[in-house]
């Protein structure tokens, strides 16, 4: 059974319950893979954006996309990094 749900800034408990996670930025995929905190944080760390302990993981991911993405005036193209990654092929 598959459910598709859009939740903006879920609580840590809800976020950790996700089996799969898709992060969209202006309609483009910035991450699609295993849910929960570990895999998305590792993927962002590979891009030079390590997690700051004590920060809500969902808020961290959203804030990082909003403040560093080229689509928001930042310097990093998260969507292209995902498109070029092996994760996209899974």
One Martini backbone bead per residue (centre of mass of N, CA, C, O) as a GRO file, in nm:
protein
   90
    1UNK     BB    1   0.097   0.036   0.022
    2UNK     BB    2   0.042   0.379  -0.085
    3UNK     BB    3   0.146   0.700   0.036
    4UNK     BB    4   0.078   1.046  -0.031
    5UNK     BB    5   0.247   1.311   0.146
    6UNK     BB    6   0.221   1.650   0.259
    7UNK     BB    7   0.478   1.778   0.481
    8UNK     BB    8   0.542   2.059   0.672
    9UNK     BB    9   0.746   2.028   0.911
   10UNK     BB   10   0.788   1.778   1.078
   11UNK     BB   11   0.819   1.598   1.324
   12UNK     BB   12   1.051   1.383   1.434
   13UNK     BB   13   0.860   1.138   1.457
   14UNK     BB   14   0.741   1.154   1.173
   15UNK     BB   15   1.002   1.159   1.006
   16UNK     BB   16   1.113   0.874   1.114
   17UNK     BB   17   0.860   0.710   0.969
   18UNK     BB   18   0.978   0.730   0.699
   19UNK     BB   19   1.063   0.533   0.425
   20UNK     BB   20   1.023   0.769   0.221
   21UNK     BB   21   1.183   1.053   0.042
   22UNK     BB   22   1.084   1.375  -0.092
   23UNK     BB   23   1.261   1.655  -0.233
   24UNK     BB   24   1.141   1.966  -0.331
   25UNK     BB   25   1.256   2.228  -0.569
   26UNK     BB   26   1.074   2.386  -0.771
   27UNK     BB   27   0.984   2.082  -0.888
   28UNK     BB   28   1.257   1.956  -0.807
   29UNK     BB   29   1.474   1.703  -0.737
   30UNK     BB   30   1.686   1.669  -0.436
   31UNK     BB   31   1.539   1.405  -0.309
   32UNK     BB   32   1.532   1.032  -0.334
   33UNK     BB   33   1.463   0.806  -0.060
   34UNK     BB   34   1.540   0.727   0.224
   35UNK     BB   35   1.419   0.771   0.518
   36UNK     BB   36   1.478   0.955   0.760
   37UNK     BB   37   1.780   1.092   0.874
   38UNK     BB   38   2.044   0.955   0.756
   39UNK     BB   39   2.037   0.964   0.440
   40UNK     BB   40   1.985   1.269   0.388
   41UNK     BB   41   2.228   1.371   0.555
   42UNK     BB   42   2.447   1.229   0.389
   43UNK     BB   43   2.375   1.364   0.119
   44UNK     BB   44   2.429   1.657   0.217
   45UNK     BB   45   2.723   1.613   0.314
   46UNK     BB   46   2.839   1.546   0.027
   47UNK     BB   47   2.768   1.866  -0.049
   48UNK     BB   48   2.862   2.044   0.221
   49UNK     BB   49   2.601   1.985   0.443
   50UNK     BB   50   2.620   1.952   0.752
   51UNK     BB   51   2.488   1.863   1.035
   52UNK     BB   52   2.330   2.017   1.317
   53UNK     BB   53   2.314   1.945   1.617
   54UNK     BB   54   1.972   1.984   1.744
   55UNK     BB   55   1.832   1.989   1.481
   56UNK     BB   56   1.573   1.973   1.294
   57UNK     BB   57   1.580   1.785   1.019
   58UNK     BB   58   1.356   1.908   0.844
   59UNK     BB   59   1.448   2.202   0.881
   60UNK     BB   60   1.731   2.168   0.773
   61UNK     BB   61   1.658   2.084   0.485
   62UNK     BB   62   1.487   2.331   0.415
   63UNK     BB   63   1.693   2.553   0.489
   64UNK     BB   64   1.915   2.460   0.298
   65UNK     BB   65   1.760   2.490   0.038
   66UNK     BB   66   1.673   2.797   0.082
   67UNK     BB   67   1.989   2.912   0.129
   68UNK     BB   68   2.167   2.740  -0.120
   69UNK     BB   69   2.002   2.753  -0.367
   70UNK     BB   70   1.991   2.862  -0.690
   71UNK     BB   71   1.672   2.909  -0.686
   72UNK     BB   72   1.740   3.114  -0.413
   73UNK     BB   73   2.042   3.254  -0.463
   74UNK     BB   74   2.249   3.048  -0.442
   75UNK     BB   75   2.540   2.805  -0.492
   76UNK     BB   76   2.352   2.536  -0.513
   77UNK     BB   77   2.270   2.227  -0.702
   78UNK     BB   78   2.075   1.987  -0.583
   79UNK     BB   79   1.931   1.873  -0.837
   80UNK     BB   80   2.188   1.800  -0.997
   81UNK     BB   81   2.316   1.617  -0.792
   82UNK     BB   82   2.090   1.411  -0.800
   83UNK     BB   83   2.090   1.356  -1.111
   84UNK     BB   84   2.410   1.254  -1.085
   85UNK     BB   85   2.333   1.029  -0.901
   86UNK     BB   86   2.288   0.704  -0.786
   87UNK     BB   87   2.014   0.746  -0.648
   88UNK     BB   88   1.846   0.790  -0.909
   89UNK     BB   89   1.892   0.476  -1.005
   90UNK     BB   90   1.717   0.321  -0.771
   0.00000   0.00000   0.00000
